[in-house]
Coordinates of C-alpha atoms in Angstrom, one line a residue:
X1 CA 33.6 -143.9 -210.6
X2 CA 32.4 -147.4 -210.0
X3 CA 28.8 -146.4 -210.2
X4 CA 29.4 -144.6 -213.5
X5 CA 31.2 -147.6 -214.9
X6 CA 28.2 -149.8 -214.1
X7 CA 25.7 -147.6 -215.8
X8 CA 27.8 -146.9 -218.9
X9 CA 28.5 -150.7 -219.4
X10 CA 24.8 -151.5 -218.8
X11 CA 23.7 -148.8 -221.3
X12 CA 26.2 -150.0 -223.8
X13 CA 24.7 -153.5 -223.7
X14 CA 21.0 -152.2 -223.8
X15 CA 21.6 -149.9 -226.8
X16 CA 23.3 -152.7 -228.7
X17 CA 20.3 -155.0 -228.1
X18 CA 17.9 -152.2 -229.2
X19 CA 20.0 -151.5 -232.2
X20 CA 19.5 -155.1 -233.4
X21 CA 15.8 -154.9 -232.9
X22 CA 15.4 -151.5 -234.7
X23 CA 17.4 -152.2 -237.7
X24 CA 16.2 -154.3 -240.5
X25 CA 12.7 -152.7 -240.8
X26 CA 12.8 -153.5 -244.6
X27 CA 13.1 -149.9 -246.0
X28 CA 14.9 -149.5 -249.3
X29 CA 18.1 -147.9 -247.8
X30 CA 18.9 -151.2 -246.3
X31 CA 19.1 -152.6 -249.8
X32 CA 21.1 -149.7 -251.1
X33 CA 24.6 -148.3 -251.1
X34 CA 25.9 -144.9 -251.9
X35 CA 29.1 -144.7 -254.1
X36 CA 31.0 -141.4 -254.4
X37 CA 34.2 -140.7 -256.4
X38 CA 33.1 -142.5 -259.4
X39 CA 35.5 -141.8 -262.3
X40 CA 34.1 -139.7 -265.2
X41 CA 34.3 -142.5 -267.8
X42 CA 31.5 -144.2 -265.7
X43 CA 29.1 -141.4 -266.3
X44 CA 26.0 -143.4 -267.1
X45 CA 23.9 -145.9 -265.2
X46 CA 24.6 -148.7 -267.6
X47 CA 28.3 -148.4 -267.2
X48 CA 28.1 -148.3 -263.4
X49 CA 25.8 -151.3 -263.5
X50 CA 28.1 -153.3 -265.6
X51 CA 31.1 -152.6 -263.3
X52 CA 29.1 -153.5 -260.1
X53 CA 27.6 -156.6 -261.7
X54 CA 31.0 -157.9 -262.4
X55 CA 31.7 -157.7 -258.7
X56 CA 28.2 -158.9 -257.5
X57 CA 26.8 -160.8 -260.4
X58 CA 23.0 -161.1 -260.6
X59 CA 22.5 -159.0 -257.4
X60 CA 22.0 -155.4 -258.8
X61 CA 18.5 -154.3 -259.4
X62 CA 18.9 -150.6 -260.4
X63 CA 21.4 -147.7 -260.4
X64 CA 20.5 -144.1 -259.9
X65 CA 23.2 -141.6 -260.8
X66 CA 23.3 -137.9 -259.4
X67 CA 23.9 -135.1 -261.8
X68 CA 24.5 -131.4 -261.2
X69 CA 21.0 -130.0 -261.3
X70 CA 21.8 -126.6 -259.8
X71 CA 20.2 -124.7 -262.7
X72 CA 17.0 -126.7 -262.3
X73 CA 17.1 -126.1 -258.5
X74 CA 17.2 -122.3 -259.0
X75 CA 14.3 -122.4 -261.4
X76 CA 12.2 -124.6 -259.2
X77 CA 12.9 -122.3 -256.2
X78 CA 11.6 -119.3 -258.3
X79 CA 8.7 -121.3 -259.5
X80 CA 7.6 -122.1 -255.9
X81 CA 7.9 -118.4 -255.0
X82 CA 6.0 -117.2 -257.9
X83 CA 3.3 -119.9 -257.4
X84 CA 2.8 -118.6 -253.8
X85 CA 2.5 -115.1 -255.2
X86 CA -0.1 -116.4 -257.7
X87 CA -2.1 -118.1 -254.8
X88 CA -2.1 -114.9 -252.9
X89 CA -3.3 -112.9 -255.9
X90 CA -6.1 -115.3 -256.5
X91 CA -7.2 -115.2 -252.9
X92 CA -7.1 -111.4 -252.9
X93 CA -9.2 -111.4 -256.2
X94 CA -11.8 -113.7 -254.7
X95 CA -12.2 -111.4 -251.7
X96 CA -12.7 -108.3 -254.0
X97 CA -15.3 -110.2 -256.2
X98 CA -15.9 -108.4 -259.5
X99 CA -13.9 -105.4 -258.5
X100 CA -10.8 -104.9 -260.6
X101 CA -7.5 -105.4 -258.6
X102 CA -4.2 -103.8 -259.6
X103 CA -0.7 -104.1 -258.1
X104 CA 2.6 -102.2 -258.6
X105 CA 5.6 -104.6 -259.3
X106 CA 9.3 -104.0 -259.4
X107 CA 12.2 -103.5 -257.2
X108 CA 11.0 -100.0 -256.1
X109 CA 7.3 -100.8 -255.9
X110 CA 7.3 -100.2 -252.1
X111 CA 8.0 -96.4 -252.8
X112 CA 5.5 -96.1 -255.6
X113 CA 7.9 -96.7 -258.6
X114 CA 7.1 -99.6 -260.9
X115 CA 4.6 -101.0 -263.5
X116 CA 1.0 -101.4 -262.4
X117 CA -0.4 -104.8 -263.5
X118 CA -3.3 -107.1 -263.0
X119 CA -1.7 -109.5 -260.4
X120 CA -3.4 -112.8 -261.4
X121 CA -2.5 -112.7 -265.1
X122 CA 0.9 -111.2 -264.3
X123 CA 1.8 -114.1 -262.1
X124 CA 0.2 -116.7 -264.4
X125 CA 2.5 -115.5 -267.2
X126 CA 5.6 -115.8 -264.8
X127 CA 4.6 -119.2 -263.6
X128 CA 4.1 -120.5 -267.2
X129 CA 7.5 -119.1 -268.3
X130 CA 9.3 -120.8 -265.3
X131 CA 7.5 -124.0 -266.1
X132 CA 8.9 -124.0 -269.7
X133 CA 12.4 -123.2 -268.3
X134 CA 12.1 -126.1 -265.8
X135 CA 11.0 -128.5 -268.5
X136 CA 13.8 -127.5 -270.8
X137 CA 16.2 -127.9 -267.8
X138 CA 15.0 -131.4 -267.1
X139 CA 15.3 -132.4 -270.7
X140 CA 19.1 -131.4 -270.6
X141 CA 20.6 -133.2 -267.6
X142 CA 23.6 -131.6 -265.8
X143 CA 27.1 -132.9 -265.5
X144 CA 27.7 -136.3 -263.8
X145 CA 28.9 -135.6 -260.2
X146 CA 30.6 -138.9 -259.5
X147 CA 27.8 -140.0 -257.2
X148 CA 25.3 -142.9 -257.6
X149 CA 23.0 -145.1 -255.6
X150 CA 23.0 -148.8 -256.2
X151 CA 20.0 -151.0 -255.2
X152 CA 20.6 -154.7 -254.5
X153 CA 18.2 -157.4 -254.4
X154 CA 19.0 -158.6 -250.9
X155 CA 20.1 -156.9 -247.7
X156 CA 23.0 -159.3 -247.4
X157 CA 24.4 -158.1 -250.7
X158 CA 24.1 -154.5 -249.7
X159 CA 25.7 -155.2 -246.4
X160 CA 28.7 -157.0 -248.0
X161 CA 29.2 -154.3 -250.7
X162 CA 29.1 -151.4 -248.2
X163 CA 31.8 -153.4 -246.1
X164 CA 34.2 -153.8 -248.9
X165 CA 36.7 -151.7 -250.9
X166 CA 35.8 -151.5 -254.6
X167 CA 39.1 -149.9 -256.0
X168 CA 42.7 -149.7 -255.2
X169 CA 42.6 -145.9 -255.4
X170 CA 41.2 -144.7 -252.0
X171 CA 39.9 -141.5 -253.7
X172 CA 37.6 -143.4 -256.2
X173 CA 34.7 -145.7 -255.7
X174 CA 34.1 -144.8 -252.1
X175 CA 31.2 -146.9 -250.8
X176 CA 29.0 -146.7 -247.8
X177 CA 25.6 -147.7 -246.5
X178 CA 22.9 -145.5 -248.0
X179 CA 21.2 -143.1 -245.6
X180 CA 17.5 -142.2 -245.6
X181 CA 16.6 -139.8 -248.4
X182 CA 15.4 -137.4 -245.7
X183 CA 18.9 -137.4 -244.1
X184 CA 20.8 -136.5 -247.1
X185 CA 22.2 -133.0 -247.6
X186 CA 21.7 -133.0 -251.3
X187 CA 23.6 -129.7 -251.8
X188 CA 26.7 -131.4 -250.4
X189 CA 26.1 -134.7 -252.2
X190 CA 26.6 -133.1 -255.6
X191 CA 30.0 -131.9 -254.5
X192 CA 31.0 -134.9 -252.5
X193 CA 34.8 -134.5 -251.7
X194 CA 37.5 -137.0 -252.2
X195 CA 39.5 -138.2 -249.3
X196 CA 42.3 -135.7 -249.9
X197 CA 39.9 -132.7 -250.3
X198 CA 38.0 -134.0 -247.1
X199 CA 41.3 -134.0 -245.2
X200 CA 42.0 -130.5 -246.3
X201 CA 38.5 -129.3 -245.4
X202 CA 38.7 -131.0 -241.9
X203 CA 42.2 -129.4 -241.3
X204 CA 40.8 -126.0 -242.3
X205 CA 37.8 -126.5 -240.0
X206 CA 39.9 -127.6 -237.1
X207 CA 42.2 -124.6 -237.4
X208 CA 39.3 -122.3 -237.5
X209 CA 37.7 -123.9 -234.5
X210 CA 40.9 -123.5 -232.6
X211 CA 41.2 -119.8 -233.5
X212 CA 37.6 -119.2 -232.5
X213 CA 38.2 -121.1 -229.2
X214 CA 41.2 -118.8 -228.5
X215 CA 39.4 -115.5 -229.3
X216 CA 36.1 -116.7 -227.6
X217 CA 38.1 -117.2 -224.3
X218 CA 38.5 -113.4 -224.1
X219 CA 34.8 -112.6 -223.5
X220 CA 34.6 -115.8 -221.3
X221 CA 37.3 -114.4 -219.1
X222 CA 35.8 -111.0 -218.9
X223 CA 32.4 -112.6 -218.0
X224 CA 34.0 -114.5 -215.1
X225 CA 35.4 -111.3 -213.6
X226 CA 31.8 -110.6 -212.3
X227 CA 32.3 -113.5 -209.8
X228 CA 34.7 -111.3 -207.8
X229 CA 33.3 -107.7 -207.2
X230 CA 36.3 -106.8 -205.0
X231 CA 38.6 -106.8 -208.0
X232 CA 36.0 -105.9 -210.7
X233 CA 36.0 -102.2 -210.2
X234 CA 39.8 -102.1 -210.0
X235 CA 40.3 -104.0 -213.3
X236 CA 37.4 -102.3 -215.0
X237 CA 36.9 -98.8 -213.7
X238 CA 33.8 -98.2 -215.9
X239 CA 32.0 -100.9 -213.8
X240 CA 32.7 -99.3 -210.5
X241 CA 29.0 -98.5 -210.1
X242 CA 28.5 -102.2 -209.1
X243 CA 30.1 -101.4 -205.7
X244 CA 27.0 -99.3 -204.8
X245 CA 24.6 -102.2 -205.3
X246 CA 22.8 -103.7 -202.2
X247 CA 24.0 -107.1 -200.9
X248 CA 21.1 -108.8 -202.7
X249 CA 21.9 -107.5 -206.1
X250 CA 25.6 -108.2 -205.5
X251 CA 24.9 -111.9 -204.8
X252 CA 22.8 -112.0 -208.1
X253 CA 25.6 -110.4 -210.0
X254 CA 28.2 -112.8 -208.6
X255 CA 26.0 -115.9 -208.6
X256 CA 23.8 -115.7 -211.7
X257 CA 25.0 -113.1 -214.0
X258 CA 28.2 -115.0 -215.0
X259 CA 26.3 -118.1 -215.7
X260 CA 23.6 -116.2 -217.7
X261 CA 26.2 -114.5 -219.8
X262 CA 28.0 -117.8 -220.5
X263 CA 24.8 -119.5 -221.6
X264 CA 24.2 -116.6 -224.0
X265 CA 27.7 -116.6 -225.3
X266 CA 27.7 -120.4 -226.1
X267 CA 24.2 -120.1 -227.8
X268 CA 25.6 -117.3 -230.1
X269 CA 28.5 -119.6 -231.0
X270 CA 26.0 -122.4 -232.0
X271 CA 25.1 -121.3 -235.5
X272 CA 28.7 -120.2 -236.3
X273 CA 30.1 -123.7 -235.5
X274 CA 27.1 -125.5 -237.2
X275 CA 27.8 -123.7 -240.5
X276 CA 31.5 -124.3 -240.1
X277 CA 31.0 -128.1 -239.9
X278 CA 28.5 -128.0 -242.7
X279 CA 31.1 -126.4 -244.9
X280 CA 33.3 -129.5 -244.7
X281 CA 30.7 -131.1 -247.1
X282 CA 29.4 -133.7 -244.8
X283 CA 26.7 -135.8 -246.8
X284 CA 24.1 -136.3 -244.1
X285 CA 22.4 -134.4 -241.3
X286 CA 23.2 -137.3 -239.0
X287 CA 26.9 -136.9 -239.7
X288 CA 26.7 -133.2 -239.4
X289 CA 25.1 -133.6 -236.0
X290 CA 27.8 -136.2 -235.0
X291 CA 30.7 -134.0 -236.0
X292 CA 29.1 -130.9 -234.5
X293 CA 28.5 -132.7 -231.2
X294 CA 32.2 -133.7 -230.9
X295 CA 33.5 -130.2 -231.8
X296 CA 30.9 -128.3 -229.7
X297 CA 31.7 -130.6 -226.6
X298 CA 35.4 -129.8 -226.9
X299 CA 34.7 -126.1 -227.3
X300 CA 32.4 -126.1 -224.3
X301 CA 34.9 -128.0 -222.1
X302 CA 37.7 -125.6 -222.9
X303 CA 35.8 -122.4 -222.7
X304 CA 33.2 -123.1 -220.0
X305 CA 35.2 -125.3 -217.8
X306 CA 39.0 -124.6 -218.2
X307 CA 38.8 -120.9 -219.1
X308 CA 36.4 -120.4 -216.3
X309 CA 38.7 -122.2 -213.9
X310 CA 41.8 -120.3 -215.0
X311 CA 40.2 -116.8 -215.2
X312 CA 38.4 -117.1 -211.9
X313 CA 40.8 -118.8 -209.5
X314 CA 44.3 -118.6 -210.6
X315 CA 44.3 -115.0 -211.6
X316 CA 42.6 -114.0 -208.4
X317 CA 45.6 -115.5 -206.4
X318 CA 48.4 -114.7 -208.7
X319 CA 49.3 -111.5 -206.9
X320 CA 49.4 -113.1 -203.5
X321 CA 51.5 -115.9 -205.0
X322 CA 54.1 -113.4 -206.3
X323 CA 54.3 -111.8 -202.9
X324 CA 54.6 -115.0 -201.0
X325 CA 55.5 -118.0 -203.1
X326 CA 55.4 -120.3 -200.2
X327 CA 51.6 -120.0 -200.1
X328 CA 51.1 -121.2 -203.6
X329 CA 49.7 -124.6 -202.7
X330 CA 47.5 -123.3 -199.9
X331 CA 46.1 -120.5 -202.1
X332 CA 45.4 -122.7 -205.2
X333 CA 43.9 -125.4 -203.0
X334 CA 41.4 -123.0 -201.6
X335 CA 40.7 -121.0 -204.7
X336 CA 40.0 -123.8 -207.1
X337 CA 36.9 -125.2 -205.3
X338 CA 35.5 -121.6 -205.1
X339 CA 34.9 -121.7 -208.9
X340 CA 32.1 -124.1 -208.2
X341 CA 29.8 -121.0 -207.5
X342 CA 30.1 -120.0 -211.2
X343 CA 29.4 -123.5 -212.4
X344 CA 26.5 -123.8 -210.1
X345 CA 25.0 -120.6 -211.5
X346 CA 25.6 -121.8 -215.0
X347 CA 23.9 -125.2 -214.3
X348 CA 21.0 -123.3 -212.7
X349 CA 20.5 -121.0 -215.6
X350 CA 20.6 -124.0 -218.0
X351 CA 17.9 -125.7 -215.9
X352 CA 15.5 -122.9 -215.1
X353 CA 15.8 -120.8 -218.3
X354 CA 17.3 -122.8 -221.2
X355 CA 15.6 -126.1 -220.6
X356 CA 12.2 -124.5 -219.7
X357 CA 12.3 -122.3 -222.7
X358 CA 12.8 -125.4 -224.9
X359 CA 9.5 -126.9 -223.7
X360 CA 7.6 -123.5 -223.9
X361 CA 9.5 -122.7 -227.2
X362 CA 8.7 -119.0 -226.9
X363 CA 10.6 -117.9 -230.0
X364 CA 9.2 -120.7 -232.1
X365 CA 5.6 -119.9 -231.0
X366 CA 6.2 -116.1 -231.7
X367 CA 7.7 -117.0 -235.2
X368 CA 4.7 -119.4 -235.9
X369 CA 2.1 -117.0 -234.6
X370 CA 3.4 -114.0 -236.6
X371 CA 3.9 -115.9 -239.9
X372 CA 0.7 -117.9 -239.6
X373 CA -1.3 -114.7 -239.0
X374 CA 0.3 -112.9 -242.0
X375 CA 0.1 -115.9 -244.3
X376 CA -2.8 -116.1 -246.8
X377 CA -2.2 -119.6 -248.3
X378 CA -2.5 -122.9 -246.7
X379 CA 1.0 -123.8 -247.7
X380 CA 2.6 -120.8 -245.9
X381 CA 0.6 -121.5 -242.8
X382 CA 1.6 -125.2 -242.8
X383 CA 5.2 -124.2 -243.3
X384 CA 5.1 -121.6 -240.5
X385 CA 3.9 -124.2 -238.0
X386 CA 6.4 -127.0 -238.9
X387 CA 8.4 -128.0 -235.9
X388 CA 12.1 -127.4 -235.8
X389 CA 14.6 -130.3 -236.2
X390 CA 15.7 -131.7 -233.0
X391 CA 19.3 -130.6 -232.2
X392 CA 20.9 -134.0 -231.2
X393 CA 24.5 -132.5 -231.4
X394 CA 23.9 -129.5 -229.3
X395 CA 21.8 -131.2 -226.7
X396 CA 24.1 -134.2 -226.2
X397 CA 27.2 -131.7 -226.0
X398 CA 25.5 -129.7 -223.3
X399 CA 24.5 -132.8 -221.3
X400 CA 28.0 -134.2 -221.5
X401 CA 29.4 -130.9 -220.4
X402 CA 27.1 -130.7 -217.4
X403 CA 28.1 -134.2 -216.5
X404 CA 31.7 -133.3 -216.7
X405 CA 31.2 -130.3 -214.4
X406 CA 29.2 -132.3 -211.9
X407 CA 31.7 -135.1 -211.8
X408 CA 34.6 -132.8 -211.4
X409 CA 33.2 -130.8 -208.4
X410 CA 31.3 -133.8 -206.8
X411 CA 34.0 -134.4 -204.3
X412 CA 35.6 -130.8 -204.4
X413 CA 32.3 -129.0 -203.9
X414 CA 29.5 -131.5 -203.3
X415 CA 26.8 -128.7 -203.1
X416 CA 26.9 -128.8 -207.0
X417 CA 25.2 -132.1 -207.2
X418 CA 21.5 -131.1 -206.3
X419 CA 21.7 -128.6 -209.1
X420 CA 23.0 -131.3 -211.4
X421 CA 20.1 -133.6 -210.4
X422 CA 17.7 -130.7 -211.2
X423 CA 19.3 -130.2 -214.6
X424 CA 19.2 -133.9 -215.6
X425 CA 15.7 -134.3 -214.3
X426 CA 14.3 -131.5 -216.3
X427 CA 16.4 -132.4 -219.3
X428 CA 15.1 -136.0 -219.3
X429 CA 11.4 -135.0 -219.0
X430 CA 11.6 -132.3 -221.6
X431 CA 13.5 -134.1 -224.2
X432 CA 11.6 -137.3 -224.0
X433 CA 8.3 -135.3 -224.3
X434 CA 9.7 -133.4 -227.4
X435 CA 11.0 -136.5 -229.1
X436 CA 7.7 -138.3 -228.6
X437 CA 5.1 -135.7 -229.3
X438 CA 6.8 -132.6 -231.0
X439 CA 9.7 -133.4 -233.4
X440 CA 9.7 -135.4 -236.5
X441 CA 13.1 -137.0 -236.7
X442 CA 14.8 -136.9 -240.2
X443 CA 17.3 -139.6 -239.5
X444 CA 18.0 -142.7 -237.3
X445 CA 21.6 -143.6 -236.4
X446 CA 20.8 -146.8 -234.5
X447 CA 22.9 -146.0 -231.5
X448 CA 25.9 -144.3 -233.4
X449 CA 25.9 -141.3 -231.1
X450 CA 26.1 -143.3 -227.9
X451 CA 29.8 -144.4 -228.1
X452 CA 30.9 -140.8 -228.6
X453 CA 28.7 -139.7 -225.6
X454 CA 30.3 -142.4 -223.5
X455 CA 33.7 -141.2 -224.6
X456 CA 32.7 -137.7 -223.3
X457 CA 31.6 -139.2 -220.0
X458 CA 34.9 -141.1 -219.7
X459 CA 36.7 -137.8 -220.6
X460 CA 34.9 -136.0 -217.8
X461 CA 35.5 -138.7 -215.3
X462 CA 39.3 -138.5 -216.1
X463 CA 39.2 -134.8 -215.7
X464 CA 37.4 -135.1 -212.5
X465 CA 39.9 -137.7 -211.1
X466 CA 42.9 -135.6 -212.1
X467 CA 41.3 -132.5 -210.6
X468 CA 40.7 -134.3 -207.3
X469 CA 44.3 -135.6 -207.3
X470 CA 45.5 -132.1 -208.0
X471 CA 43.5 -130.5 -205.1
X472 CA 44.6 -133.3 -202.7
X473 CA 48.2 -132.7 -203.8
X474 CA 47.9 -129.0 -203.2
X475 CA 46.6 -129.9 -199.7
X476 CA 49.8 -132.1 -199.3
X477 CA 47.8 -135.2 -199.3
X478 CA 50.5 -137.3 -201.1
X479 CA 49.4 -140.8 -199.9
X480 CA 45.8 -140.1 -200.9
X481 CA 47.0 -138.9 -204.2
X482 CA 49.0 -142.1 -204.7
X483 CA 45.9 -144.2 -203.9
X484 CA 43.8 -142.4 -206.5
X485 CA 46.5 -142.7 -209.2
X486 CA 45.1 -146.0 -210.8
X487 CA 41.7 -144.5 -211.2
X488 CA 42.4 -142.5 -214.5
X489 CA 44.3 -145.5 -216.0
X490 CA 41.5 -147.9 -215.2
X491 CA 38.9 -145.4 -216.7
X492 CA 40.9 -145.1 -219.8
X493 CA 41.4 -148.8 -220.2
X494 CA 37.6 -149.5 -219.7
X495 CA 36.9 -146.8 -222.2
X496 CA 39.1 -148.5 -224.9
X497 CA 37.7 -151.9 -224.1
X498 CA 34.1 -150.7 -224.5
X499 CA 34.9 -148.8 -227.7
X500 CA 36.5 -151.9 -229.4
X501 CA 33.8 -154.3 -227.9
X502 CA 30.7 -152.4 -228.8
X503 CA 31.6 -148.9 -230.0
X504 CA 33.2 -149.6 -233.3
X505 CA 30.1 -151.7 -234.4
X506 CA 27.7 -149.1 -233.2
X507 CA 29.4 -146.4 -235.0
X508 CA 29.2 -148.3 -238.4
X509 CA 25.4 -148.8 -238.2
X510 CA 25.6 -152.1 -240.1
X511 CA 23.6 -155.3 -239.4
X512 CA 25.4 -158.6 -238.7
X513 CA 25.5 -160.8 -241.8
X514 CA 23.8 -163.6 -240.0
X515 CA 20.8 -161.4 -239.2
X516 CA 20.6 -160.1 -242.8
X517 CA 20.7 -163.6 -244.2
X518 CA 17.9 -164.8 -242.0
X519 CA 15.8 -161.9 -242.9
X520 CA 16.4 -162.3 -246.7
X521 CA 15.3 -165.9 -246.4
X522 CA 12.1 -165.1 -244.9
X523 CA 11.1 -162.5 -247.4
X524 CA 9.4 -163.1 -250.7
X525 CA 11.8 -162.2 -253.5
X526 CA 8.9 -161.2 -255.7
X527 CA 7.5 -158.8 -253.1
X528 CA 11.0 -157.4 -252.5
X529 CA 11.6 -156.6 -256.1
X530 CA 8.2 -155.0 -256.5
X531 CA 8.7 -152.9 -253.5
X532 CA 12.3 -151.8 -254.6
X533 CA 11.1 -151.0 -258.1
X534 CA 8.3 -148.9 -256.7
X535 CA 10.9 -147.1 -254.6
X536 CA 13.0 -146.5 -257.7
X537 CA 10.2 -145.2 -259.8
X538 CA 9.1 -142.9 -257.0
X539 CA 12.4 -141.1 -257.3
X540 CA 13.4 -141.5 -253.7
X541 CA 17.1 -141.5 -254.7
X542 CA 16.8 -138.4 -256.8
X543 CA 17.3 -134.8 -255.8
X544 CA 14.0 -133.3 -254.5
X545 CA 13.8 -130.5 -257.1
X546 CA 14.0 -133.0 -259.9
X547 CA 10.8 -134.8 -258.8
X548 CA 8.7 -131.6 -258.1
X549 CA 5.3 -131.6 -259.7
X550 CA 5.6 -128.5 -262.0
X551 CA 1.8 -127.9 -262.1
X552 CA 1.7 -127.7 -258.2
X553 CA 5.3 -127.1 -257.0
X554 CA 4.2 -126.2 -253.4
X555 CA 2.5 -129.6 -253.0
X556 CA 4.2 -131.8 -250.5
X557 CA 6.1 -134.7 -251.9
X558 CA 4.5 -138.1 -251.7
X559 CA 5.9 -140.2 -248.9
X560 CA 8.2 -143.0 -249.8
X561 CA 6.9 -146.5 -250.1
X562 CA 7.0 -148.4 -246.8
X563 CA 7.6 -152.1 -246.5
X564 CA 4.6 -153.9 -245.1
X565 CA 6.5 -155.5 -242.2
X566 CA 3.8 -156.6 -239.8
X567 CA 3.6 -160.1 -241.2
X568 CA 7.3 -160.3 -241.5
X569 CA 8.7 -158.5 -238.4
X570 CA 6.3 -160.1 -235.9
X571 CA 7.8 -163.5 -236.6
X572 CA 11.5 -162.3 -236.3
X573 CA 13.5 -163.1 -233.3
X574 CA 16.7 -161.2 -232.8
X575 CA 19.3 -164.0 -232.8
X576 CA 22.9 -163.7 -231.9
X577 CA 25.5 -166.1 -233.2
X578 CA 27.0 -168.6 -230.8
X579 CA 30.3 -166.7 -230.9
X580 CA 28.6 -163.6 -229.7
X581 CA 26.9 -165.6 -227.0
X582 CA 30.3 -166.7 -225.8
X583 CA 31.5 -163.1 -225.7
X584 CA 28.4 -161.7 -224.0
X585 CA 27.4 -163.0 -220.5
X586 CA 23.9 -161.4 -220.8
X587 CA 23.1 -162.9 -224.1
X588 CA 24.1 -166.3 -222.9
X589 CA 21.9 -166.1 -219.9
X590 CA 24.2 -164.5 -217.4
X591 CA 23.2 -161.7 -215.0
X592 CA 24.1 -158.0 -215.3
X593 CA 26.5 -158.5 -212.4
X594 CA 28.4 -161.3 -214.3
X595 CA 28.5 -159.0 -217.4
X596 CA 29.9 -156.1 -215.4
X597 CA 32.6 -158.2 -213.8
X598 CA 33.5 -159.7 -217.2
X599 CA 33.7 -156.2 -218.7
X600 CA 36.0 -155.0 -215.9

């Protein structure tokens, strides 16, 4: 516990310092805020600008409202599809030279029913019609969605605005720091919920997760029955053929099969829970990953840890306990540590199969190979080989679960620790390689995830401490149990302290006002305004389908303007206020040992 305390505190401090260095790169989202729940009477950019200017006079550069462009989105989607068909037809025509090419079109064309057309001219006509529809849809903007982006002339003004409440009604004028455009879930942004609707959606999601957790425990309990072949054929007669297996295959069934089936079962749940969280209308992918990580960890702890413990240990001894109640403590004390075999198998499967598959990426390679081989246009080939998005939520939830399992069984069944070392070693190397060389990250949270991961670690430590106290109590070690009693309390107090000391600030992803003021003073106002105007004219705060080039809809969108920060950032020192120096021994020149003692 003390070792874990040290490393968690040290990482909290290091991540906080890295956050200060990473933020303030000068991109436009640092000058912008996102406002949702804007009343209908403020349905134009001019009206919103007047209201914001009243609160922040002379500091607003531009306003971009978000309108319901669902009709345009459908047209652009069709236009892209038909443009790809046109490109294919032209390539096919070029291969055949002067030879006339024909194609049957229609819903039943695959069975020889439908109109026979000349493909190039057919798709040219369809593309031109869709262009006209798109131009018409653009000329008649959709309904105002109550969402707008406001760009300020300084980072300090945007920081102040995102930290204040704009209206008395909590359901209107909800303001927050603007995310990166790549991070926004535009489909959800157009239907951004109010606080009341958000509460109802979250309640519905939580109830659904609870029901899934309850029903998912049934197959988990069935899977854990394979850990005891003596009772397997008695409880499930159709599996009696397992008794005829050789000792080697019996050890495989009891040691590895439950872990393998558990891994598969949890991976099947992944997309279900992901879409369930997305249905709550979260506005960004980073927030989606954050909420998913929390819900998935809770689900994994309940089904993989607790249900496995209950279904594998208590139910095996319940008959003997009924026959001889006096043996309850001895039986439970010996059966609970035995569940470690299933957990070792689970960690082993995660290490040697799941983690290694993530570096080899078999399914992604097959997908890319098949689609790249069958694609005829460069756009399709590029899309087929795009790397998938890095799953922060799922990866961190699994890592936190393995830590919880290893900590809980570290004193009860220490043989689990080498397998934990194997998992974390492979996980570290593979994830670091993928983050550096494979994935393009769509968002940056500046350490927002770490406080939640630290909470998961503290939760795992408390579960492990209580489990050790329980096992010792079952072995009649009451004095040892009394000595261990302060541990969960100390763990909880340190968790609360670190959350209030660092966690709340990390979760908000905001720069200190002193830092923003210094950076604003060092930047040329003319350069800043020129850069922000370029960002606004580039349509960075507009929905992607509203800025598509209708003449070439499959062309990649131009990258957003980037602040030329070399001349600026190279001269910046991350300074901390004197008050923060007094709070933090390391920032005031103290050692890590002083910091750890002060934190404790």
